[in-house]
Every structure is written in structure tokens, then in C-alpha cells.
Amino acid sequence: MALFWCTEALPLAVTALFPVVLFPMMGIMDSTAACSQYLKDTNMLFIGGMLVAISVEKWNLHKRIALRVLLIVGVKPALLLLGFMIVTAFLSMWITNTATTAMMIPIAQAVIEQLYSSEEKVDELVVDRADKSECQPNGNAKQLTENVKVTPDNEQNGNINQAFEMPEKHLTIEEPIKQEKSATVLEIDLENDKLNKDKQARRLKKHLKLCKGMSLCVCYSASIGGIATLTGTTPNLVMKGQMDELFPGNNNIINFASWFGFSFPTMVLLLALSWIWLQFLFLGTKFKKNFGCGRKPEQKEKEKRAYQVIVSEHKQLGSMSFAEICVLVMFTLLVLLWFLRDPGFMPGWATISFNKGGKEYVTDATVAIFIALMMFIFPSELPSLLSVNKTSFFCATTFNLGKNGRIRPPPPLLDWKTVNEKMPWNIVFLLGGGFALAKGSEESGLSTWLGDKLTPLQSIPPVAIALLLCLMVATFTECTSNVATTTLFLPILASMAKVIHLNPLYIMLPCTLSASLAFMLPVATPPNAIAFSYGQLKVVDMARSGFFLNIIGVLVITLAINSWGFYMFDLGTFPTWANSTGKP
């Protein structure tokens, strides 16, 4: 399975179905036990989270949030870069990284193109003004000509001798001036053309560089933002499922609140360092200019035109509809219920009302499915029998009566047709295949054998172990799916931790986050491929920026697990739950 996952000779979801056939035939697990791994609590958490994310996408709530933040941030180069990174990271915390990138990249490209076209228009305006000023008549030459026309030598009896004056005037004064002026104008035109071409080339080079930086900042932020929440990206759910499978008595140490408490500061720190790195790489070291200090009038005009693009995009959305308000309220309720279910520093609502006798009845999956069901039930329009203007705050509708006189209700916030089109069912099978593989490795004794082979690592300091394993996973995930990487490595790392008496979270948690550090290659992750498809990026651009970003990411994760993460999860001790194994 590892070979098929790495080479993608078959689709990842198809390869994940191998345990259903092979484990019963090899006598490792019976068919019922193998099939039960494909719809566990973690799978339901993924499905519930995706249903809510699909509702957000359906009603364009994510686009409204993105444009609103960009209106607040503005279009100064450094702040524009930061604004897109913040919006993309925030959205990828709740919806898929791929969907976030696919939405944000076109917006970024539209803003950058408007910046470029505005700069061209401003430059053309400056050139036109300069040409008009050059075309004004020369006052000195005019005065000199007038002096030639009236002189004592050319005057007879008070009258001007026209026959004599015209040839003399052209030969002695006006002709040399015109010839000199024509030569000067020609030289100036040639020089201006050369300067304009050089300026246009520099402007185009700057534009392409900014396009590269903007595309990379969006795809990188999508991967970085996904690590902040438990449902942000699939490897996080793999980690949660593997912990519950391999260590069933872990007292739910990994839940939405504990994951967010550890990973969100890690994400913020990594996002800030990534912004600084990309700014240095694509905007240069002139930080005063990047932040818009001391701008010229033409620069202000250019930024004003780009800002109008965002304003027009936001105006096209109109006022918030009743459906958008409902989705926003339910989304906020979902986050609050996740946080307050078992916050850790106080008893949660689930502990007080449902979880009794040390048994956990209500989990994060329960909350996600509950809110998802509400999306199918709640109407997308305010029910009314009266006809109301569609542009009003509450978009009501007139009920249509069928043949039997029945009232047809308004459509719900979410329908199955939309779900069937957008739900990544392949990930559900992929998660299940990973859980089945981990269970089979445990039942066959493979995990224990691999862990024994890694016993010599006991002599290495734990900090060095975590750092080396994070580097290995970050390198491996550049060539394979991050889901496949975590699925293959986590059971082995768990067995190794048990053998050397190291808290399993100390290496499993940072390695899971490192699996999302796929920044170097277009094929490493779908957001990278989307950014690469726009044509401005080369592989060397992504490899150069992604290599150092991988190093930064591994160092940040290592710092996080050895600072606030060390005390949050009490990683200095070997927990009692790490000695237990899952039941057959």
C-alpha cells in the first residue's frame, strides 16, 4: 500500500480499500473488524465539517469575508501580501485548502492586474503631459524672428521690402533654428522611446515578480492555515484517529480545543515568518516603500484604482441575504460548541450534561453532524405568504401552490445535490484505509517489530529526535500525499515512542504538522498545483522559496513542541495511557 500511495499507480482511495480484501485473506483481521475501520468517529467529524464548509461556499460567505478583510487592509504592497495571507489562512482553517486557494487566487490576480494596468495608465498620462509641454512655441525664437522682420537695412521709405526680406529671413535665421530644433526633437524622441521601453520592461519585471509572490503567498497560507484546527486539513484528523485507535485510554487528550490551543499560535508565528520571507524575496528590502510611506501621486492613483476593483467585487455581492446570516450564525455556533465541549480549564457542556461515569458519549463529531443536519432543515429564505422585495434584508418569497393546493416551502440552506457534487468522498475512504492499515499493523505485530528496530534512538536527546523526524516527514511529503505520509509514519512513530519510553505526542504531533509543510513542488499539494497553473511560476521559483520555508516551518514546530506544547500536554512524562493498546 505504501508503494501504491507513493507512486499513485492507482487512485489513493482505491488503494485504501486493499485491507478489506487482503487482511481477511491473510488471516490478520476478519472482514467485520476491517470494514468497521472505514466509518469511525473521526470520519464522521470530517463529514460534518465538510458539510458545514460546503454550506459556507454555496452562499459565498467565504468570499464576502475575504473581500471585507482586503478592504480593511488596503492595497499597499506589503499590507496587500499580508491581507491575502491572513484571509487565506483563516478560511483554510474551516474549509478545504484546495477550495480556499481556488477562490483566492483569481481575486489576487485581478487586484495585481489592476495595479499593473493602473500604473501603465498613469505613466501614459505623464508622457502625454510632457509631450504637450514640449509642443509649446519657443518664445525666444519667436522674438528673434520678429526682430529680423523690422530693421533699418530692410526698410525702404517706411515700407518693408517683402521680396528681399523673405529669402534673407529663411536663409539667415529661421532655417538654422528649424533644422536645429528638428534634430533636437528627433534625438529627444529616440531617447524618450528608449527610456519608455526600459521603464516598461522594469515595470513588467516588477509585475511578474509581484504575481509570483502573490500566488505563492496564497497557496502557502492555505497549507499553513490548515494546521490551526483539527478539521483544517486531513492529516490532523488522521492524527486524531490514530491516537484513539492506538491509545484508546488517552482521555481524549486530542480534541478541538486542545489542538487549537497548541496549533493556532504555531500557525500565527509561521504565517508571520512566511510573510517576512516572501516580502524579502519578492518585494525587496525597501520596507518603507513596501508599506506605502512617502508615495508619489502616480503611486496613489495606481493603488486607488486597484482598491476600486475590490470595492466593485464587494458591491456585486450586495447586502447579506437571509441564507448568509443563517450560515454565519450556525458556523459561529459550531465553533463555540467545539471550544466549550471540553475546554480543559473548566467542565464543558458535554461533560456536565452527557458524558457520565468517565465515558465520552458526545464528541466533536456529534457537534459537527448536529450543525450539518440543521443546514438541511433550516430554510434559506424567510418563510412568508407575502411577496417581498428580493433586495431587502430578509429575502422572503411567495409560496407556490401545487395541484393539490399544498404550499411549497423555500429550499433549505443545504441540499443533497450540492453535497454530492462537492463532498470529497475519496478522503473518507482514504481515512478509513489508514485506520485499517494501522489496526492491521498492530494486530500482526508489525508496529512492535518496527518500534524495536528503532530502539537505538533512545540514546539521542528527545529534541534531536523530534527535529530529525520532522525534517524526514517534511521531505517525504514533498513527493507523496500528506495524508499518505501521516498514515504511514504515525503508527511507526507511536511504536517507537512506546519502546523508548517517550511521550507519543512529543513526536506524533510535530510530525503531523510537518506533513503540511509541502512548499517546494507543484505536485506536493493541490494548492501548489493551482498556483502553478496560472503560468507565472516556474518550478525553480517554488523550490527556492519553499526550501527555506520548509526549514523555517520545521524550526517553528520544534520550538512550539518544546515550549508551550511541552507544558500543555505534559510531554516530560511517559503517560500511563501509552502502555495500553487498542482492543481487537
Coordinates of C-alpha atoms in Angstrom, one line a residue:
M1 CA 0.0 0.0 0.0
A2 CA 2.9 2.4 0.8
L3 CA 4.3 1.8 -2.7
F4 CA 0.9 2.4 -4.4
W5 CA 0.3 5.5 -2.3
C6 CA 3.7 6.9 -3.1
T7 CA 3.6 6.2 -6.9
E8 CA -0.2 6.8 -7.2
A9 CA -0.4 3.9 -9.6
L10 CA -4.0 3.6 -8.5
P11 CA -6.1 6.4 -7.1
L12 CA -5.4 6.9 -3.4
A13 CA -9.0 6.0 -2.3
V14 CA -8.8 2.7 -4.4
T15 CA -5.6 1.7 -2.7
A16 CA -7.2 2.4 0.7
L17 CA -9.6 -0.4 0.0
F18 CA -6.9 -3.1 -0.1
P19 CA -7.2 -4.0 3.6
V20 CA -10.9 -5.0 3.1
V21 CA -9.7 -7.8 0.8
L22 CA -6.2 -8.6 1.9
F23 CA -6.4 -8.7 5.7
P24 CA -9.2 -11.3 5.9
M25 CA -7.4 -13.5 3.3
M26 CA -4.1 -13.3 5.2
G27 CA -5.7 -14.1 8.5
I28 CA -4.8 -10.7 10.0
M29 CA -8.3 -9.4 10.7
D30 CA -11.8 -10.7 10.0
S31 CA -13.9 -8.8 7.4
T32 CA -16.2 -7.2 10.0
A33 CA -13.3 -5.8 12.0
A34 CA -11.6 -4.5 8.9
C35 CA -14.7 -2.8 7.5
S36 CA -15.5 -1.2 10.8
Q37 CA -12.4 0.9 10.5
Y38 CA -13.8 2.8 7.5
L39 CA -16.5 4.8 9.3
K40 CA -15.1 5.7 12.7
D41 CA -15.8 8.8 14.8
T42 CA -13.0 10.7 13.0
N43 CA -14.6 10.0 9.6
M44 CA -17.9 11.5 10.9
L45 CA -16.1 14.5 12.2
F46 CA -14.6 15.0 8.7
I47 CA -18.0 14.6 7.0
G48 CA -19.7 17.0 9.4
G49 CA -17.0 19.6 9.0
M50 CA -17.1 19.3 5.2
L51 CA -20.9 19.7 5.1
V52 CA -20.7 23.0 7.0
A53 CA -17.8 24.1 4.7
I54 CA -19.9 23.3 1.7
S55 CA -22.8 25.5 3.0
V56 CA -20.3 28.4 3.5
E57 CA -19.1 28.0 -0.1
K58 CA -22.6 27.6 -1.5
W59 CA -23.8 31.0 -0.2
N60 CA -20.5 32.8 -0.9
L61 CA -19.9 33.7 2.8
H62 CA -16.2 33.0 2.4
K63 CA -15.9 35.4 -0.5
R64 CA -17.6 38.2 1.5
I65 CA -15.3 37.6 4.4
A66 CA -12.2 37.7 2.1
L67 CA -13.2 40.9 0.4
R68 CA -14.2 42.7 3.6
V69 CA -10.7 42.0 5.1
L70 CA -9.0 43.2 2.0
L71 CA -11.0 46.4 2.1
I72 CA -9.7 46.9 5.7
V73 CA -6.1 46.1 4.9
G74 CA -5.8 48.1 1.7
V75 CA -3.5 47.6 -1.4
K76 CA -0.1 48.8 -0.3
P77 CA 2.3 46.0 -1.5
A78 CA 3.4 44.6 1.9
L79 CA 0.0 45.0 3.5
L80 CA -1.7 43.6 0.4
L81 CA 0.5 40.5 0.7
L82 CA -0.3 40.2 4.4
G83 CA -4.0 40.7 3.8
F84 CA -4.2 37.9 1.3
M85 CA -2.2 35.6 3.7
I86 CA -4.4 36.3 6.7
V87 CA -7.7 35.8 4.7
T88 CA -6.4 32.6 3.1
A89 CA -5.1 31.2 6.3
F90 CA -8.3 32.0 8.2
L91 CA -10.6 30.4 5.5
S92 CA -8.4 27.3 5.3
M93 CA -8.9 26.7 9.0
W94 CA -12.6 25.9 8.2
I95 CA -12.9 24.9 4.6
T96 CA -10.5 22.8 2.4
N97 CA -7.2 24.2 1.4
T98 CA -8.0 23.5 -2.2
A99 CA -11.3 25.4 -2.2
T100 CA -9.7 28.3 -0.4
T101 CA -6.8 28.6 -2.9
A102 CA -9.2 28.2 -5.9
M103 CA -11.2 31.1 -4.6
M104 CA -8.4 33.5 -3.5
I105 CA -6.0 33.1 -6.5
P106 CA -8.4 34.7 -9.0
I107 CA -9.1 37.6 -6.6
A108 CA -5.3 38.1 -6.1
Q109 CA -4.7 38.0 -9.9
A110 CA -7.5 40.6 -10.5
V111 CA -6.0 43.0 -8.0
I112 CA -2.5 42.6 -9.3
E113 CA -3.6 43.1 -12.9
Q114 CA -5.4 46.3 -11.9
L115 CA -2.3 47.6 -10.2
Y116 CA -0.3 46.9 -13.4
S117 CA -2.8 48.5 -15.7
S118 CA -3.3 51.5 -13.5
E119 CA 0.5 52.0 -13.4
E120 CA 0.5 51.9 -17.3
K121 CA -2.3 54.5 -17.5
V122 CA -0.6 56.8 -15.0
D123 CA 2.7 56.6 -17.0
E124 CA 0.9 57.3 -20.3
L125 CA -0.7 60.3 -18.7
V126 CA 2.6 61.7 -17.5
V127 CA 4.1 61.2 -21.0
D128 CA 1.2 63.0 -22.7
R129 CA 1.6 65.9 -20.4
A130 CA 5.3 66.1 -21.1
D131 CA 4.7 66.0 -24.9
K132 CA 2.2 68.8 -24.6
S133 CA 4.6 71.0 -22.8
E134 CA 7.3 70.3 -25.4
C135 CA 5.0 71.3 -28.2
Q136 CA 4.6 74.9 -26.9
P137 CA 6.2 77.6 -29.2
N138 CA 9.7 78.8 -28.3
G139 CA 9.3 82.4 -27.1
N140 CA 13.0 83.4 -27.7
A141 CA 13.0 82.2 -31.3
K142 CA 9.7 84.0 -31.9
Q143 CA 11.1 87.2 -30.5
L144 CA 14.3 86.8 -32.6
T145 CA 12.2 86.4 -35.8
E146 CA 10.2 89.4 -35.0
N147 CA 13.3 91.5 -34.6
V148 CA 14.6 90.3 -38.0
K149 CA 11.4 91.4 -39.8
V150 CA 11.8 95.1 -38.9
T151 CA 15.3 96.5 -39.2
P152 CA 16.7 99.7 -40.9
D153 CA 18.5 97.7 -43.5
N154 CA 15.4 96.0 -44.7
E155 CA 13.2 99.1 -44.7
Q156 CA 12.7 101.4 -47.7
N157 CA 10.7 104.7 -47.3
G158 CA 8.9 103.2 -44.3
N159 CA 7.8 100.1 -46.1
I160 CA 9.1 96.6 -45.8
N161 CA 10.7 95.1 -48.8
Q162 CA 8.9 91.7 -48.9
A163 CA 10.8 90.4 -51.9
F164 CA 14.1 90.9 -50.1
E165 CA 13.1 90.1 -46.6
M166 CA 11.6 86.6 -47.1
P167 CA 14.7 84.9 -48.6
E168 CA 17.0 86.6 -46.2
K169 CA 14.9 85.6 -43.2
H170 CA 14.9 81.9 -44.1
L171 CA 18.5 81.7 -45.1
T172 CA 20.0 83.6 -42.2
I173 CA 17.8 83.0 -39.1
E174 CA 14.7 80.7 -39.3
E175 CA 16.1 77.8 -41.3
P176 CA 19.0 77.1 -38.9
I177 CA 16.7 77.3 -35.9
K178 CA 14.2 74.9 -37.5
Q179 CA 16.9 72.4 -38.5
E180 CA 18.5 72.5 -35.1
K181 CA 15.1 72.2 -33.5
S182 CA 14.1 69.2 -35.7
A183 CA 17.4 67.4 -34.9
T184 CA 16.9 68.1 -31.2
V185 CA 13.3 66.8 -31.2
L186 CA 14.4 63.7 -33.1
E187 CA 17.1 63.0 -30.5
I188 CA 14.7 63.6 -27.6
D189 CA 12.1 61.3 -29.2
L190 CA 14.6 58.5 -29.6
E191 CA 15.8 58.9 -26.1
N192 CA 12.3 59.0 -24.7
D193 CA 11.4 55.9 -26.6
K194 CA 14.4 54.1 -25.2
L195 CA 13.6 55.3 -21.7
N196 CA 9.9 54.3 -22.1
K197 CA 10.9 50.8 -23.3
D198 CA 13.3 50.4 -20.4
K199 CA 10.7 51.6 -17.9
Q200 CA 8.1 49.3 -19.4
A201 CA 10.5 46.4 -19.1
R202 CA 11.2 47.2 -15.5
R203 CA 7.5 47.6 -14.8
L204 CA 6.7 44.2 -16.4
K205 CA 9.5 42.5 -14.5
K206 CA 8.2 44.0 -11.2
H207 CA 4.7 43.0 -12.1
L208 CA 5.7 39.3 -12.8
K209 CA 7.7 39.2 -9.5
L210 CA 4.7 40.5 -7.6
C211 CA 2.4 38.0 -9.3
K212 CA 4.8 35.2 -8.3
G213 CA 4.8 36.4 -4.7
M214 CA 1.1 36.8 -4.5
S215 CA 0.4 33.3 -6.0
L216 CA 2.9 31.7 -3.6
C217 CA 1.6 33.6 -0.6
V218 CA -2.0 32.3 -1.2
C219 CA -1.0 28.6 -1.7
Y220 CA 1.4 28.6 1.2
S221 CA -1.1 30.3 3.5
A222 CA -3.7 27.7 2.7
S223 CA -1.3 24.9 3.8
I224 CA -0.2 26.9 6.9
G225 CA -3.8 27.8 7.9
G226 CA -4.9 24.2 7.7
I227 CA -2.8 23.2 10.7
A228 CA -4.6 25.5 13.1
T229 CA -7.8 23.5 13.6
L230 CA -8.5 19.8 14.0
T231 CA -10.7 19.8 10.9
G232 CA -8.5 22.2 8.9
T233 CA -6.7 19.5 6.9
T234 CA -6.9 15.7 6.7
P235 CA -3.6 14.8 8.4
N236 CA -4.9 16.4 11.6
L237 CA -7.8 14.0 11.5
V238 CA -5.5 11.1 10.8
M239 CA -3.5 12.0 13.9
K240 CA -6.7 12.2 16.0
G241 CA -7.9 8.8 14.7
Q242 CA -4.6 7.1 15.2
M243 CA -4.4 8.3 18.7
D244 CA -7.8 7.0 19.5
E245 CA -7.0 3.7 17.7
L246 CA -3.6 3.0 19.1
F247 CA -4.1 4.6 22.6
P248 CA -7.8 4.2 23.4
G249 CA -7.3 5.3 27.1
N250 CA -5.8 8.7 26.2
N251 CA -8.6 10.5 28.0
N252 CA -9.4 12.4 24.8
I253 CA -6.2 14.4 25.1
I254 CA -6.6 15.5 21.4
N255 CA -9.8 17.4 20.8
F256 CA -10.7 20.6 19.0
A257 CA -9.9 22.9 21.9
S258 CA -6.5 21.3 22.8
W259 CA -5.5 21.1 19.2
F260 CA -6.4 24.8 18.6
G261 CA -4.5 25.9 21.8
F262 CA -1.3 24.3 20.5
S263 CA -1.5 24.8 16.8
F264 CA -3.0 28.2 16.4
P265 CA 0.0 30.1 17.9
T266 CA 2.2 27.9 15.8
M267 CA 0.3 28.9 12.7
V268 CA 0.4 32.6 13.6
L269 CA 4.2 32.5 14.1
L270 CA 4.8 30.5 11.0
L271 CA 2.5 32.8 8.9
A272 CA 4.3 35.9 10.2
L273 CA 7.7 34.5 9.3
S274 CA 6.5 33.4 5.9
W275 CA 5.2 36.9 5.2
I276 CA 8.6 38.4 6.1
W277 CA 10.4 35.8 3.9
L278 CA 8.1 36.3 0.9
Q279 CA 8.3 40.1 1.3
F280 CA 12.1 39.9 1.3
L281 CA 12.1 37.6 -1.7
F282 CA 9.6 39.3 -4.0
L283 CA 9.2 42.9 -2.7
G284 CA 12.9 43.6 -1.7
T285 CA 14.3 45.2 1.4
K286 CA 12.8 48.7 0.8
F287 CA 10.3 48.2 3.6
K288 CA 9.4 51.9 3.7
K289 CA 8.3 51.7 0.1
N290 CA 6.6 48.4 0.6
F291 CA 4.4 49.8 3.3
G292 CA 3.5 52.9 1.1
C293 CA 5.4 55.5 3.0
G294 CA 6.4 58.6 1.0
R295 CA 4.3 57.6 -2.0
K296 CA 4.2 59.7 -5.2
P297 CA 0.9 60.9 -6.7
E298 CA 1.0 58.4 -9.5
Q299 CA 1.5 55.6 -7.0
K300 CA -1.5 56.8 -5.0
E301 CA -3.5 56.8 -8.2
K302 CA -2.5 53.3 -9.1
E303 CA -3.4 52.0 -5.6
K304 CA -6.7 53.8 -5.8
R305 CA -7.7 52.1 -9.0
A306 CA -6.7 48.7 -7.6
Y307 CA -8.7 49.4 -4.4
Q308 CA -11.7 50.1 -6.6
V309 CA -11.5 46.6 -8.0
I310 CA -12.0 45.1 -4.5
V311 CA -14.8 47.6 -3.8
S312 CA -16.6 46.7 -7.0
E313 CA -16.3 43.0 -6.3
H314 CA -17.7 43.5 -2.8
K315 CA -20.6 45.6 -4.2
Q316 CA -21.5 42.9 -6.6
L317 CA -22.3 40.6 -3.6
G318 CA -24.9 43.0 -2.4
S319 CA -26.2 43.1 1.1
M320 CA -26.1 39.9 3.3
S321 CA -29.0 37.6 2.4
F322 CA -31.1 35.7 5.0
A323 CA -29.2 32.5 4.0
E324 CA -25.8 34.1 4.6
I325 CA -26.8 35.3 8.0
C326 CA -28.1 31.8 8.9
V327 CA -25.0 30.1 7.8
L328 CA -22.8 32.6 9.7
V329 CA -24.8 32.1 12.9
M330 CA -24.6 28.3 12.6
F331 CA -20.9 28.4 11.7
T332 CA -20.3 30.6 14.8
L333 CA -22.4 28.2 16.9
L334 CA -20.4 25.2 15.7
V335 CA -17.1 26.8 16.7
L336 CA -18.4 27.8 20.1
L337 CA -19.8 24.3 20.8
W338 CA -16.4 22.8 19.7
F339 CA -14.5 25.0 22.0
L340 CA -16.8 24.7 25.0
R341 CA -17.5 21.0 24.8
D342 CA -14.4 20.1 26.8
P343 CA -12.1 23.2 27.1
G344 CA -9.8 21.6 29.7
F345 CA -9.6 24.5 32.2
M346 CA -13.2 24.1 33.2
P347 CA -16.0 21.5 32.8
G348 CA -17.6 21.7 29.4
W349 CA -21.2 21.4 28.4
A350 CA -20.8 17.9 27.2
T351 CA -19.1 16.8 30.5
I352 CA -21.9 18.3 32.6
S353 CA -24.9 17.1 30.6
F354 CA -24.0 13.9 28.7
N355 CA -20.6 12.3 29.5
K356 CA -21.1 10.4 32.7
G357 CA -19.0 7.8 34.5
G358 CA -15.8 8.6 32.7
K359 CA -17.3 7.6 29.3
E360 CA -17.4 10.0 26.5
Y361 CA -20.8 9.9 24.8
V362 CA -20.7 13.3 22.9
T363 CA -17.6 14.1 20.8
D364 CA -16.6 16.8 18.3
A365 CA -18.2 14.6 15.6
T366 CA -21.5 14.7 17.3
V367 CA -21.5 18.5 17.3
A368 CA -20.4 18.7 13.6
I369 CA -23.2 16.3 12.5
F370 CA -25.8 18.2 14.5
I371 CA -25.0 21.5 12.9
A372 CA -24.8 19.8 9.5
L373 CA -28.3 18.4 10.0
M374 CA -29.6 21.9 10.9
M375 CA -28.2 23.1 7.5
F376 CA -30.5 20.6 5.7
I377 CA -33.5 21.6 7.9
F378 CA -33.3 25.4 8.1
P379 CA -34.8 27.3 5.2
S380 CA -32.6 29.6 3.0
E381 CA -35.4 32.2 2.8
L382 CA -37.6 33.7 5.5
P383 CA -41.0 31.9 5.1
S384 CA -43.8 34.2 4.2
L385 CA -47.1 34.2 2.3
L386 CA -46.5 37.8 1.1
S387 CA -44.4 39.0 -1.8
V388 CA -41.4 40.9 -0.6
N389 CA -38.7 42.8 -2.5
K390 CA -35.7 40.4 -3.1
T391 CA -33.2 43.1 -2.3
S392 CA -34.5 43.6 1.2
F393 CA -32.6 42.3 4.3
F394 CA -35.0 39.4 4.7
C395 CA -35.4 37.8 1.3
A396 CA -38.8 36.3 1.6
T397 CA -40.7 34.6 -1.2
T398 CA -44.2 33.9 -2.2
F399 CA -45.2 30.2 -1.7
N400 CA -46.3 28.4 -4.8
L401 CA -49.4 26.2 -4.6
G402 CA -49.3 22.9 -6.4
K403 CA -52.1 20.9 -8.0
N404 CA -53.3 19.7 -4.6
G405 CA -53.1 23.1 -3.1
R406 CA -50.1 22.3 -1.0
I407 CA -47.6 25.1 -0.1
R408 CA -44.1 24.5 -1.5
P409 CA -41.6 25.6 1.2
P410 CA -38.4 27.5 0.5
P411 CA -35.3 25.5 -0.2
P412 CA -33.0 24.6 2.7
L413 CA -29.6 26.0 3.3
L414 CA -28.0 22.8 2.1
D415 CA -29.3 20.2 -0.3
W416 CA -28.0 16.7 -1.2
K417 CA -27.3 17.5 -4.8
T418 CA -24.8 20.2 -3.8
V419 CA -23.3 17.8 -1.2
N420 CA -22.9 15.1 -3.8
E421 CA -21.1 17.4 -6.2
K422 CA -18.7 18.9 -3.7
M423 CA -18.1 16.3 -1.0
P424 CA -14.6 14.6 -1.4
W425 CA -15.8 11.1 -0.7
N426 CA -12.4 9.8 -1.6
I427 CA -10.9 11.3 1.6
V428 CA -13.5 9.3 3.6
F429 CA -12.1 6.0 2.1
L430 CA -8.6 7.2 2.4
L431 CA -9.0 7.9 6.1
G432 CA -10.6 4.6 6.6
G433 CA -7.8 2.8 4.8
G434 CA -5.3 4.5 7.0
F435 CA -7.1 3.4 10.2
A436 CA -7.4 -0.2 8.8
L437 CA -3.7 -0.3 8.0
A438 CA -2.8 0.9 11.5
K439 CA -5.0 -1.6 13.1
G440 CA -3.6 -4.4 10.9
S441 CA -0.1 -3.4 11.7
E442 CA -0.9 -3.6 15.4
E443 CA -2.7 -6.9 15.1
S444 CA 0.1 -8.5 13.1
G445 CA 2.8 -7.2 15.4
L446 CA 4.5 -5.2 12.6
S447 CA 4.3 -1.9 14.6
T448 CA 6.0 -3.5 17.6
W449 CA 8.8 -5.0 15.4
L450 CA 9.4 -1.7 13.7
G451 CA 9.5 0.1 17.1
D452 CA 12.1 -2.4 18.4
K453 CA 14.3 -1.7 15.4
L454 CA 14.3 2.0 16.3
T455 CA 15.4 1.4 19.9
P456 CA 19.0 2.8 19.3
L457 CA 17.3 6.3 19.0
Q458 CA 16.9 6.1 22.8
S459 CA 20.4 7.4 23.2
I460 CA 19.6 10.6 21.2
P461 CA 18.1 13.6 23.0
P462 CA 14.4 13.9 22.5
V463 CA 14.7 17.3 21.0
A464 CA 17.0 16.0 18.3
I465 CA 14.7 13.0 17.7
A466 CA 11.7 15.3 17.1
L467 CA 13.8 17.7 14.8
L468 CA 15.1 14.8 12.7
L469 CA 11.7 13.1 12.3
C470 CA 10.1 16.5 11.4
L471 CA 12.7 17.0 8.7
M472 CA 12.2 13.5 7.4
V473 CA 8.4 13.9 7.2
A474 CA 8.6 17.3 5.6
T475 CA 10.9 15.9 2.9
F476 CA 8.8 12.8 2.3
T477 CA 5.6 14.8 2.0
E478 CA 7.0 16.8 -1.0
C479 CA 6.8 13.6 -3.1
T480 CA 3.6 11.9 -1.6
S481 CA 0.2 12.9 -0.3
N482 CA 0.3 14.4 3.1
V483 CA -2.5 12.0 4.2
A484 CA -0.5 9.0 3.0
T485 CA 2.6 10.3 4.7
T486 CA 0.9 10.7 8.1
T487 CA -0.9 7.4 7.7
L488 CA 2.4 5.5 7.1
F489 CA 4.5 7.2 9.7
L490 CA 2.3 7.7 12.7
P491 CA 1.8 4.0 13.7
I492 CA 5.6 3.5 13.4
L493 CA 6.3 6.6 15.5
A494 CA 3.8 5.5 18.1
S495 CA 5.5 2.1 18.5
M496 CA 8.9 3.8 18.6
A497 CA 7.8 6.1 21.4
K498 CA 6.5 3.3 23.5
V499 CA 9.7 1.3 23.1
I500 CA 12.0 4.2 24.1
H501 CA 9.5 5.4 26.8
L502 CA 8.9 8.8 25.2
N503 CA 5.5 10.5 25.3
P504 CA 4.0 9.6 21.9
L505 CA 2.6 13.1 21.4
Y506 CA 6.1 14.5 21.5
I507 CA 6.9 13.1 18.1
M508 CA 3.5 12.3 16.6
L509 CA 2.1 15.9 17.0
P510 CA 5.1 17.8 15.4
C511 CA 5.4 15.2 12.6
T512 CA 1.7 15.6 11.8
L513 CA 2.1 19.4 11.4
S514 CA 5.3 18.8 9.4
A515 CA 3.3 16.8 6.9
S516 CA 1.5 20.0 5.9
L517 CA 4.9 21.7 5.0
A518 CA 4.7 20.9 1.3
F519 CA 6.0 24.1 -0.2
M520 CA 8.7 23.1 -2.7
L521 CA 7.0 21.3 -5.6
P522 CA 3.8 21.9 -7.6
V523 CA 2.8 18.2 -7.2
A524 CA 3.3 18.3 -3.4
T525 CA -0.2 19.5 -2.7
P526 CA -3.3 20.8 -4.6
P527 CA -2.9 24.4 -3.6
N528 CA 0.6 24.4 -5.1
A529 CA -0.7 23.0 -8.3
I530 CA -3.5 25.6 -8.5
A531 CA -1.0 28.4 -8.1
F532 CA 1.4 26.9 -10.6
S533 CA -1.4 26.5 -13.2
Y534 CA -1.6 30.3 -13.7
G535 CA 1.6 30.3 -15.6
Q536 CA 3.7 32.9 -13.8
L537 CA 5.6 30.5 -11.6
K538 CA 8.5 28.2 -12.5
V539 CA 9.5 25.1 -10.6
V540 CA 12.7 26.8 -9.5
D541 CA 10.7 29.8 -8.1
M542 CA 8.6 27.4 -5.9
A543 CA 11.6 25.3 -4.9
R544 CA 13.7 28.3 -4.0
S545 CA 11.1 29.9 -1.8
G546 CA 9.7 26.6 -0.5
F547 CA 13.1 25.2 0.6
F548 CA 13.8 27.9 3.2
L549 CA 10.1 28.0 4.2
N550 CA 10.3 24.2 5.0
I551 CA 13.3 24.9 7.2
I552 CA 11.5 27.8 8.9
G553 CA 8.4 25.6 9.4
V554 CA 10.3 22.7 11.0
L555 CA 12.1 25.1 13.3
V556 CA 8.9 26.8 14.4
I557 CA 7.2 23.4 15.0
T558 CA 10.2 22.2 17.0
L559 CA 10.1 25.4 19.1
A560 CA 6.3 25.0 19.7
I561 CA 6.5 21.4 20.9
N562 CA 9.4 22.3 23.2
S563 CA 7.8 25.4 24.7
W564 CA 4.0 25.9 25.2
G565 CA 3.2 22.4 23.8
F566 CA 5.6 20.8 26.3
Y567 CA 3.5 22.2 29.2
M568 CA 0.1 21.9 27.6
F569 CA 0.4 18.1 27.1
D570 CA 2.9 17.4 30.0
L571 CA 5.3 15.9 27.5
G572 CA 8.1 15.5 30.1
T573 CA 6.5 12.3 31.5
F574 CA 5.6 9.0 29.9
P575 CA 1.8 8.7 30.4
T576 CA 0.1 5.6 31.6
W577 CA -2.3 5.5 28.7
A578 CA 0.7 5.0 26.4
N579 CA 1.2 1.5 27.8
S580 CA -2.2 0.4 26.6
T581 CA -3.1 -0.8 23.1
G582 CA -6.3 -0.9 21.2
K583 CA -8.6 -3.9 21.5
P584 CA -9.0 -6.3 18.6

